[in-house]
Each structure stands twice: as C-alpha cells, then as structure tokens.
Tab-separated table of C-alpha atoms and ligand atoms in Angstrom:
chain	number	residue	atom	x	y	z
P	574	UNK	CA	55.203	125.359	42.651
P	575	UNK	CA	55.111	121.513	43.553
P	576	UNK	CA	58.280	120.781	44.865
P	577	UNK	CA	59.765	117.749	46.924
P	578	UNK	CA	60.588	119.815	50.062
P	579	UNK	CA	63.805	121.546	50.068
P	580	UNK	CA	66.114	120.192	53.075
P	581	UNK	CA	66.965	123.510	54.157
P	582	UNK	CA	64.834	125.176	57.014
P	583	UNK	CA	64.775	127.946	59.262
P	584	UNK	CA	62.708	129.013	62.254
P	585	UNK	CA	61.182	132.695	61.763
P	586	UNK	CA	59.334	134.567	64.552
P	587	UNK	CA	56.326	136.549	63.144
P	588	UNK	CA	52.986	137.554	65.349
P	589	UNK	CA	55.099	136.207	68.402
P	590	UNK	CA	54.934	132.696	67.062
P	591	UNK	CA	58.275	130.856	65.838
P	592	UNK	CA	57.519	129.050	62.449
P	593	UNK	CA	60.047	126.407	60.564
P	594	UNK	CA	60.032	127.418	57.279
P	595	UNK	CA	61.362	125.352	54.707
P	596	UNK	CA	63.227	127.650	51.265
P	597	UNK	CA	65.077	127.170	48.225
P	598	UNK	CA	68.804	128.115	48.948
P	599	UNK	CA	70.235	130.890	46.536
P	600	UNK	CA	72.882	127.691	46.024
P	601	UNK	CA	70.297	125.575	44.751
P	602	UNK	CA	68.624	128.536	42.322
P	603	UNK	CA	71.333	129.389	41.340
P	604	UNK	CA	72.849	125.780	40.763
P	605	UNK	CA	69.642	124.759	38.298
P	606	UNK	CA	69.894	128.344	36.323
P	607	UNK	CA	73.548	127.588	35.552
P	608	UNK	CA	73.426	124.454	34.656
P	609	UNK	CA	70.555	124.937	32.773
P	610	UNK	CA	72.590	128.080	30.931
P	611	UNK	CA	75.816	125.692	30.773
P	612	UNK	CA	74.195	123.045	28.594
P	613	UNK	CA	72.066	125.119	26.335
P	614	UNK	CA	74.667	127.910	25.349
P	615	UNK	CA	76.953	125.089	24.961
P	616	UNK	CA	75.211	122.871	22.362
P	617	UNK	CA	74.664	126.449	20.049
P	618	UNK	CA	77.836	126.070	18.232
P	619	UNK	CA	79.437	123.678	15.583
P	620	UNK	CA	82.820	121.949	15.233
P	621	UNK	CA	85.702	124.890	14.351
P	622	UNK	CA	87.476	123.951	10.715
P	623	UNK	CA	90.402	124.866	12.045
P	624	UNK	CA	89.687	122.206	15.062
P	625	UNK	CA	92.624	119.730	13.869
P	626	UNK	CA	95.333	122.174	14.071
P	627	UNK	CA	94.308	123.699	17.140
P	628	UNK	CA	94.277	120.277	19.221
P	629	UNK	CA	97.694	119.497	17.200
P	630	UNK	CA	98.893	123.263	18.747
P	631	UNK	CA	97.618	121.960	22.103
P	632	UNK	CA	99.741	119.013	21.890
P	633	UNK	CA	102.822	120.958	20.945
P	634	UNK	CA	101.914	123.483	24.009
P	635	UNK	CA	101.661	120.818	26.776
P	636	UNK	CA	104.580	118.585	25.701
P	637	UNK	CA	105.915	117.933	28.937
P	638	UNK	CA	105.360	114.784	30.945
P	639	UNK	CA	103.851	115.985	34.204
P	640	UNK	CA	101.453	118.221	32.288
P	641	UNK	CA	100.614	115.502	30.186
P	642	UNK	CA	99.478	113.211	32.989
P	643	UNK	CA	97.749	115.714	34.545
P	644	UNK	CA	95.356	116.569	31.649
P	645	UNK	CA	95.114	112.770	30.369
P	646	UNK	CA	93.710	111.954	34.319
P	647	UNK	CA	91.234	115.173	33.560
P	648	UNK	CA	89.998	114.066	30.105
P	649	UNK	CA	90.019	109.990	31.276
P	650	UNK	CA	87.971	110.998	33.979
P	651	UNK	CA	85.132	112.931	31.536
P	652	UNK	CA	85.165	110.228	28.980
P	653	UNK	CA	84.561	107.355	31.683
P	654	UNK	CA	81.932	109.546	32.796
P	655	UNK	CA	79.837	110.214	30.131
P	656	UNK	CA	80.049	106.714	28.472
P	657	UNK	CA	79.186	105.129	32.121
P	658	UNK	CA	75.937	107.557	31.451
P	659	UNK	CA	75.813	106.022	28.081
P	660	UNK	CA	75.923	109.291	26.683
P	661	UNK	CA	79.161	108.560	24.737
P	662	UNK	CA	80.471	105.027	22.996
P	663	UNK	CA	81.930	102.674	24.801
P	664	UNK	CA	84.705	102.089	22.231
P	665	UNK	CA	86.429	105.944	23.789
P	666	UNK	CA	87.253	104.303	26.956
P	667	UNK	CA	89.362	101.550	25.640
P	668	UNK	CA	90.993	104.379	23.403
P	669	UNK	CA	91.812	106.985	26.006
P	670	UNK	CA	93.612	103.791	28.071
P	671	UNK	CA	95.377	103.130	24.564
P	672	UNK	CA	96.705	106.733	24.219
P	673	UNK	CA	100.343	106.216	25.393
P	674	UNK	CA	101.251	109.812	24.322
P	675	UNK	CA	99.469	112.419	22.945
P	676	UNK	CA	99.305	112.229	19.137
P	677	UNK	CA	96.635	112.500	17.094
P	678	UNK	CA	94.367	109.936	18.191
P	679	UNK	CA	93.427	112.671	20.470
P	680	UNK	CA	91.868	114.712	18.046
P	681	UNK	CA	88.996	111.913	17.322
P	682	UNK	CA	88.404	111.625	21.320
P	683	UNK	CA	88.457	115.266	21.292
P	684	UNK	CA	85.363	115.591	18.916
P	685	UNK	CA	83.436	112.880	19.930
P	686	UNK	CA	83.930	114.663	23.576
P	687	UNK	CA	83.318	118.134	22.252
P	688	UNK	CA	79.990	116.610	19.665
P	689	UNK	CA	78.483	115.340	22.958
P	690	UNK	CA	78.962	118.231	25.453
P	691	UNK	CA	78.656	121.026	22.808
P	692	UNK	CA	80.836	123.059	20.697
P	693	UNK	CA	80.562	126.695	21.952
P	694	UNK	CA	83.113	126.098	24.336
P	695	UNK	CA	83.918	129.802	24.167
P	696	UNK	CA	80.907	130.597	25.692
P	697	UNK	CA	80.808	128.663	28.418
P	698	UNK	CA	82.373	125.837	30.184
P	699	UNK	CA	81.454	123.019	32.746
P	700	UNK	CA	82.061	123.994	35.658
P	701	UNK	CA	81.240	120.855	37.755
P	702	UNK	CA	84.099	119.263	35.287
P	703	UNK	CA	87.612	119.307	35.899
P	704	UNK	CA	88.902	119.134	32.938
P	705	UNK	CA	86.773	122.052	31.076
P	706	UNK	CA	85.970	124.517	33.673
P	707	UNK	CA	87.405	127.660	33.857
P	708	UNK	CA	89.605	129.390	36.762
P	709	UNK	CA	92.057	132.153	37.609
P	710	UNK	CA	95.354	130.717	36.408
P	711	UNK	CA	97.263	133.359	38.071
P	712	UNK	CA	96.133	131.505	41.110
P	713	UNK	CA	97.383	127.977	39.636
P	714	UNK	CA	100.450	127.092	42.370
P	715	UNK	CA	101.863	124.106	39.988
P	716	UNK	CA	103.367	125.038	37.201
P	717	UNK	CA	102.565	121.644	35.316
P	718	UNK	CA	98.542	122.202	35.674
P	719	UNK	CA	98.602	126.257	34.806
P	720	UNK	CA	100.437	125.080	31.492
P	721	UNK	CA	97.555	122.327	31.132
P	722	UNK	CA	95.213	125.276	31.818
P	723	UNK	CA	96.527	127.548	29.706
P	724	UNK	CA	97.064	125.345	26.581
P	725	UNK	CA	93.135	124.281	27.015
P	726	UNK	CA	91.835	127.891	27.358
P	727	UNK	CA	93.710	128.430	24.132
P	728	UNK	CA	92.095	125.469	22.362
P	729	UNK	CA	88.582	126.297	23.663
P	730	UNK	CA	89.316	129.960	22.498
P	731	UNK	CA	89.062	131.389	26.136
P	732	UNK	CA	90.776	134.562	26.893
P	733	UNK	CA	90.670	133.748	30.784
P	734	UNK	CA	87.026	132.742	31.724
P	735	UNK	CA	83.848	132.087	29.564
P	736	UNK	CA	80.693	134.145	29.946
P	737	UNK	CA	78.965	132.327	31.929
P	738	UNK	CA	81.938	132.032	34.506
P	739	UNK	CA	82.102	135.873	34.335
P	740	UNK	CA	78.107	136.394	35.640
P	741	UNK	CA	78.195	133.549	37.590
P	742	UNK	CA	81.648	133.504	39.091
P	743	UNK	CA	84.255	130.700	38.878
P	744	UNK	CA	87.419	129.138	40.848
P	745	UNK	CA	88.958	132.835	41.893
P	746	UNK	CA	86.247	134.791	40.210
P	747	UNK	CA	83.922	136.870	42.235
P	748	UNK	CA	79.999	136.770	40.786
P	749	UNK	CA	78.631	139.284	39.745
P	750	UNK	CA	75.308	138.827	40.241
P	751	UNK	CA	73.891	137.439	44.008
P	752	UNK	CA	70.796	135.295	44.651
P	753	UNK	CA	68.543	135.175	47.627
P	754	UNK	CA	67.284	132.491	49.454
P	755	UNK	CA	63.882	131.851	47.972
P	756	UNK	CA	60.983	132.074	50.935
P	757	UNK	CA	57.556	130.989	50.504
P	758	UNK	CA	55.466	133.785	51.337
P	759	UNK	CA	51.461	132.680	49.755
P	760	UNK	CA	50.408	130.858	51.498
P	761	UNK	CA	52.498	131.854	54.831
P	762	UNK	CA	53.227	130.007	56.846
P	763	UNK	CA	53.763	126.998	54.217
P	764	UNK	CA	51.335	123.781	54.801
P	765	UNK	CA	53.617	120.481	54.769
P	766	UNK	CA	52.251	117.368	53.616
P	767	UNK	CA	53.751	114.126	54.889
P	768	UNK	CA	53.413	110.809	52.322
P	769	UNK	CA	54.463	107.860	53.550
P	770	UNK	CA	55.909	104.856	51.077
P	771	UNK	CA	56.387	101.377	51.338
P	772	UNK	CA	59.342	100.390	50.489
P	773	UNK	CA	59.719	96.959	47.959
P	774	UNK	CA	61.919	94.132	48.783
P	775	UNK	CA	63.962	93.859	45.854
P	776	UNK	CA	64.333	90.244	46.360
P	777	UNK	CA	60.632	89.161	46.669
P	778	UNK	CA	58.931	92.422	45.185
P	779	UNK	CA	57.160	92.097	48.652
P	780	UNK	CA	55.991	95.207	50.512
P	781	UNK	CA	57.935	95.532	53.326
P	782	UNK	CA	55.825	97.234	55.988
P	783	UNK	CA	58.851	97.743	57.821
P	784	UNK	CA	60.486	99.918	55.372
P	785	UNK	CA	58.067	102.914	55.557
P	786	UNK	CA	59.545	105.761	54.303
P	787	UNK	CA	58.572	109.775	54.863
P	788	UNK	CA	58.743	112.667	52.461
P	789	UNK	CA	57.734	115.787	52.752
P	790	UNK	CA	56.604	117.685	50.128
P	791	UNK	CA	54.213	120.665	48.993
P	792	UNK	CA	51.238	120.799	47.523
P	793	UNK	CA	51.104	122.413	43.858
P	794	UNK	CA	51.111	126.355	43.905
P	795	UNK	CA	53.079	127.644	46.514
P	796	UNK	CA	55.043	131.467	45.701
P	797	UNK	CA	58.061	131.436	46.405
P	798	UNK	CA	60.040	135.161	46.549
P	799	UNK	CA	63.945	135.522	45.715
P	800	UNK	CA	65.752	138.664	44.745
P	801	UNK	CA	68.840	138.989	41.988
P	802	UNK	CA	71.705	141.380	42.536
P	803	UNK	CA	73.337	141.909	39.689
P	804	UNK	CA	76.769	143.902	40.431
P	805	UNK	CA	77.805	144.949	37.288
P	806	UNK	CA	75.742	146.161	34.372
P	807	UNK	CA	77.387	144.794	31.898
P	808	UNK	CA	75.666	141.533	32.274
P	809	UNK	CA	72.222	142.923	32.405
P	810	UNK	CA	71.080	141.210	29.140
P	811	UNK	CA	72.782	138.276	29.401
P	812	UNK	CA	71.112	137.420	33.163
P	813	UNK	CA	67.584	138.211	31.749
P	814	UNK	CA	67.985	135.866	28.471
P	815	UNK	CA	69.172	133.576	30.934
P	816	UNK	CA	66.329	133.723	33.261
P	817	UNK	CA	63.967	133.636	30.428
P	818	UNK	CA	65.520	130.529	29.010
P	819	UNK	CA	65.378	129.093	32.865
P	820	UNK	CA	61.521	130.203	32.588
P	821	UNK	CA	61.045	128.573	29.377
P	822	UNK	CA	62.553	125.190	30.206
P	823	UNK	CA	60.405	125.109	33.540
P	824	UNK	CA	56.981	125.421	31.864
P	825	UNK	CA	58.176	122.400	29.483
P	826	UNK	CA	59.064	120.520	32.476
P	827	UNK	CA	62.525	120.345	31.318
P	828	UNK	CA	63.868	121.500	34.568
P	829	UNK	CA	62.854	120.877	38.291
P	830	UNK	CA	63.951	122.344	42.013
P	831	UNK	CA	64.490	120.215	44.708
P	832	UNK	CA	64.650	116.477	44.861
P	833	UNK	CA	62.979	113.478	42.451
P	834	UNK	CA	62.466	115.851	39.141
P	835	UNK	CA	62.358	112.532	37.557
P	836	UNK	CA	59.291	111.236	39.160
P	837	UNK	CA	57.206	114.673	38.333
P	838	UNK	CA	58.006	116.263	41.342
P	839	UNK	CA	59.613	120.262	41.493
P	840	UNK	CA	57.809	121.541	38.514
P	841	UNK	CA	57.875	125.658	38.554
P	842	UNK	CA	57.501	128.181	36.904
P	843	UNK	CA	59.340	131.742	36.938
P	844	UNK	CA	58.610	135.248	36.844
P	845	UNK	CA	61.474	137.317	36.917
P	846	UNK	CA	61.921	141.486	35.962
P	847	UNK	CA	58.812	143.770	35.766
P	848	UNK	CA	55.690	141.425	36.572
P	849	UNK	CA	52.113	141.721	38.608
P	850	UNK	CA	51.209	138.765	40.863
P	851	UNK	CA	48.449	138.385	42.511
P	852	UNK	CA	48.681	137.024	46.232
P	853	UNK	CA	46.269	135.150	47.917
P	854	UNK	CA	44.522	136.201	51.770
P	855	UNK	CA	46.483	133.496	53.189
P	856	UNK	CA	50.051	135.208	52.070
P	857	UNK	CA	52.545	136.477	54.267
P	858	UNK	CA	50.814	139.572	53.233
P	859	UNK	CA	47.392	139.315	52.725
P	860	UNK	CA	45.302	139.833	49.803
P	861	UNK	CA	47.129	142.368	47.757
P	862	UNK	CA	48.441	142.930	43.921
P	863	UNK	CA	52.047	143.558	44.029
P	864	UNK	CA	54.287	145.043	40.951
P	865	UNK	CA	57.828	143.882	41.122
P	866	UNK	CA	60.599	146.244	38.991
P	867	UNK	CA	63.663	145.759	38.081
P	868	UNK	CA	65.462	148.529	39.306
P	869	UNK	CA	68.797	150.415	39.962
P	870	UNK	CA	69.440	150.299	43.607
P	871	UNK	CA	72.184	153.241	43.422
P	872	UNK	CA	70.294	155.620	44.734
P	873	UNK	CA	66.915	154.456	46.282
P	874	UNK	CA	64.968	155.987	49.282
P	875	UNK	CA	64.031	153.451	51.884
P	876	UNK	CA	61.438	155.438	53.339
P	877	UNK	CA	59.009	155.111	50.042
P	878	UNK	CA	58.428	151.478	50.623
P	879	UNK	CA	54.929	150.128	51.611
P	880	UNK	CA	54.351	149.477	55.085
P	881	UNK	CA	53.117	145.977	54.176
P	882	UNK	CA	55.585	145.395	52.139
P	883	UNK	CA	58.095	145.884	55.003
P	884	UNK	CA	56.498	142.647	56.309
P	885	UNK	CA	58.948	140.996	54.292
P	886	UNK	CA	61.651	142.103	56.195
P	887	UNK	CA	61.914	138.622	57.873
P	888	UNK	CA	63.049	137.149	54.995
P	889	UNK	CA	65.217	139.842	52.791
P	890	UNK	CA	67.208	143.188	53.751
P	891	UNK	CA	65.001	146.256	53.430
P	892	UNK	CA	67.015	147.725	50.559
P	893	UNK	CA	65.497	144.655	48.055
P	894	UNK	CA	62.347	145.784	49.351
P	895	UNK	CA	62.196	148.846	47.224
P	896	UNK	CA	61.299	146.772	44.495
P	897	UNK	CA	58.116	145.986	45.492
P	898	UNK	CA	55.143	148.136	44.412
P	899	UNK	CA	51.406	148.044	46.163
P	900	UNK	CA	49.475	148.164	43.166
P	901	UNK	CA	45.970	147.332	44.983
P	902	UNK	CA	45.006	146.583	48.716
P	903	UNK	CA	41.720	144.716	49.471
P	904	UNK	CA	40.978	147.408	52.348
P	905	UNK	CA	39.046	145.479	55.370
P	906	UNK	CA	40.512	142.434	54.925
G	1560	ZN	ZN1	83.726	129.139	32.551
C-alpha cells in the first residue's frame, strides 16, 4: 500500500523502545467499504412502475405542514448538493424553490434525484444524507419528522432499515460486524518519508519559497493487518461480497485510503477471508508465511496460537489472534 499517511498515530513499546506508529482507523476502513457498498448496491436497480403512485401516497401520508417543511429542507438540501457537484441539472434547484406545496411536480424531482443516486433504495440508503438515511424511528422525539420518516421508508420500500444499515449499523442501530484499527506490521516499524512542496502564488503562478509545505507519506508496499468481527451470522455473505467488491474497486484504482486519492496517492489492495501472505525479514515478525482463516470464534483455545504470532499482541486482543496460522518459519533467521 501507498498511502498519504493516515493522521492517526500511536506510540507502541516493543524491544524496550517506544515507536509512533501511524494506522488506518477501523472509522476510516470502515467509512471507504461503506461507501463504496452504498453507491454500488444502489445504482443495481431501475425506476419502480408503480413509482408515480407511490410518491402521490407519500404526499397524501405527510400532508401536514410541519412535516412538510421538514422533508422539503431535507430534499432542498440534496438537490443543491448534487447540482453544486454538477452531478444533477441546474434547472432542479429553481424547481424545488418553486414547489409551494407538494403536488406532483415532486414526482419529476423525485426521479431525476432517485436516476442520479440509484434506484435500489431498498437496499441501501445514504447514510451521510439526511434526507435518505435510515434510523430507528421509535427513537424519533418529534412527531412531525417520525411521520416524514415513516412516509419515506414506505416510498423507498424499507421495512425499518436497509441492508446495508443492518451490517453496518445506523442512527440507533448497533453493527453487527466490528473493524480493527489497521497496523502496519511489514515492514515494522513503518519508514516515513517526508516531501516537501512549494506552494504557487495563485496570483503570479510564482513559487513561493515561503510556502513550503510537508507531507508525510509511505512508500508503495507497506501490509497493513485489521481484523472483522462479524456478530451475527446472518450477514456472513453479504460482508464477504462486500469486501470482495471493496477488493475489486481497489485494484482498478477506483477507491483510495487516506488523503489526496485524486492525485494517485492511497492505492491498495485487499485480502480478506482464507489467504497466504508472505512477510518480509523486516516485519513485525520476521520472515515467515502466515495463513489467515476465517473462523468461528465461539469456542477457540487461546493456548494453540503461535508464539510469534502472539507478537501481535501490541496491536490486537489475543482472541483475533487465533486466526493466524504459521504455515512456514525461516529457522535461523
Ligand atoms: Zn440504511
């Protein structure tokens, strides 16, 4: 991995020697691998036929003034937003400020907002978005909002939270599966490269010697380590398609970690379930093949794993650890 340095650091003692170590937050992982899973599950579906009546149901459901408001501010908020990203025509904005009431001008603001962001609504929402995210409505305080809630769940064919929401958790919705930070552990500790930029004047396209800037990045083919825990089997399948669609997008450079994706920085790629790697002698544990398996934690022994594989006890609780299989050891190394 060549990433743009991830902000977040911590100082680990190993050998007697404190180290800062810069990782990839779980927050961050698991930030990219939902948003990733957010726009590509969405855009998999088609426009409903019975789409008219259902937004003309919606308008019957939220006919009260308060709710009204409340959803208008949502939508005029998403529409501003994606044609200030030029994603969506400019001619929507002027129409959302021209709908007085709800009537069916809505239901041509509606597609064009539904033909941009994706159709399979039912399978997952936005949740960055306020207007088409999902949350526990039984948790709603104002009455006004749980109606606008409620009537929009209905329209996007949501019984109370979309899929994605129910693996990766939502506004009163527990996850149910947990990341890990992701450590670097080959090579350990991590070498840090500092570039240094000169900043352009804007105004006389002058290098500004003054305006050095530093960044810190990595150099191309560092392993990272991070462990899923999924909590309920039931979404088995649906985090490994996931992952494997993360995977995917990663080796086609379609999604980055960490800062400045857009200037070919934070490329990856992903191994995730069973899988061999190969570390190097300058990892965190020396020169060794390690087997990685996903595997039921229910009812593991933690006195079967490696020795050297207990090294990475710094970084993760031992329990994860069970995981890891010492396939080969370079003895005398
Ligand atoms: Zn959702």
């Amino acid at each position: 991995m060549s990433a743009d340095l991830p902000q977040s650091k911590i100082v680990i003692n190993y050998n007697g020697k404190e180290y800062l170590i810069p990782y990839i937050p779980a927050t961050s992982f698991k930030g990219v691998l939902r948003s990733t899973v957010e726009v590509s599950k969405r855009k998999a579906g088609k426009s409903p036929l019975d789409f008219e009546n259902k937004v003309k149901n919606f308008i019957n459901d939220i006919n009260n003034e308060r709710s009204m408001k409340i959803f208008k501010d949502y939508l005029t908020d998403e529409i501003e937003l994606l044609v200030d990203s030029g994603i969506l025509d400019k001619k929507y904005k002027e129409m959302i400020k021209e709908l007085k009431e709800l009537d069916s001008k809505l239901i041509d603001i509606l597609k064009a907002y539904f033909d941009v962001t994706g159709w399979n609504y039912k399978e997952s929402c936005y949740i960055t978005s306020d207007l088409d995210r999902c949350e526990n409505i039984a948790l709603i305080e104002d009455e006004n909002r749980r109606k606008v809630r409620e009537a929009w769940n209905k329209l996007t064919n949501r019984e109370y939270f979309c899929n994605t929401c129910l693996l990766y958790g939502s506004s009163g919705l527990k996850a149910s599966v947990r990341f890990t930070n992701f450590y670097p552990i080959d090579p350990f500790p991590v070498r840090i490269d500092r570039l240094t930029h000169v900043s352009i004047d804007r105004r006389t396209w002058a290098a500004s010697p003054k305006k050095l800037y530093n960044e810190e990045i990595m150099s191309i083919g560092n392993r990272f380590l991070g462990f899923a825990l999924l909590l309920n089997d039931n979404y088995l399948t649906q985090l490994l398609e996931d992952l494997k669609l993360l995977s995917e997008k990663a080796n086609k450079m379609e999604v980055t970690l960490g800062g400045r994706g857009s200037t070919g920085y934070g490329a990856f790629s992903l191994d995730f379930n069973d899988f061999t790697i190969e570390l190097s002698d300058e990892s965190l544990l020396g020169k060794v093949r390690l087997k990685f398996k996903g595997k039921d934690l229910s009812n593991i022994s933690k006195n079967n794993i490696n020795e050297k594989v207990l090294l990475l006890k710094i970084f993760y609780p031992t329990y994860l650890l069970s995981t890891i299989e010492v396939v080969r050891e370079d003895v005398g190394k």
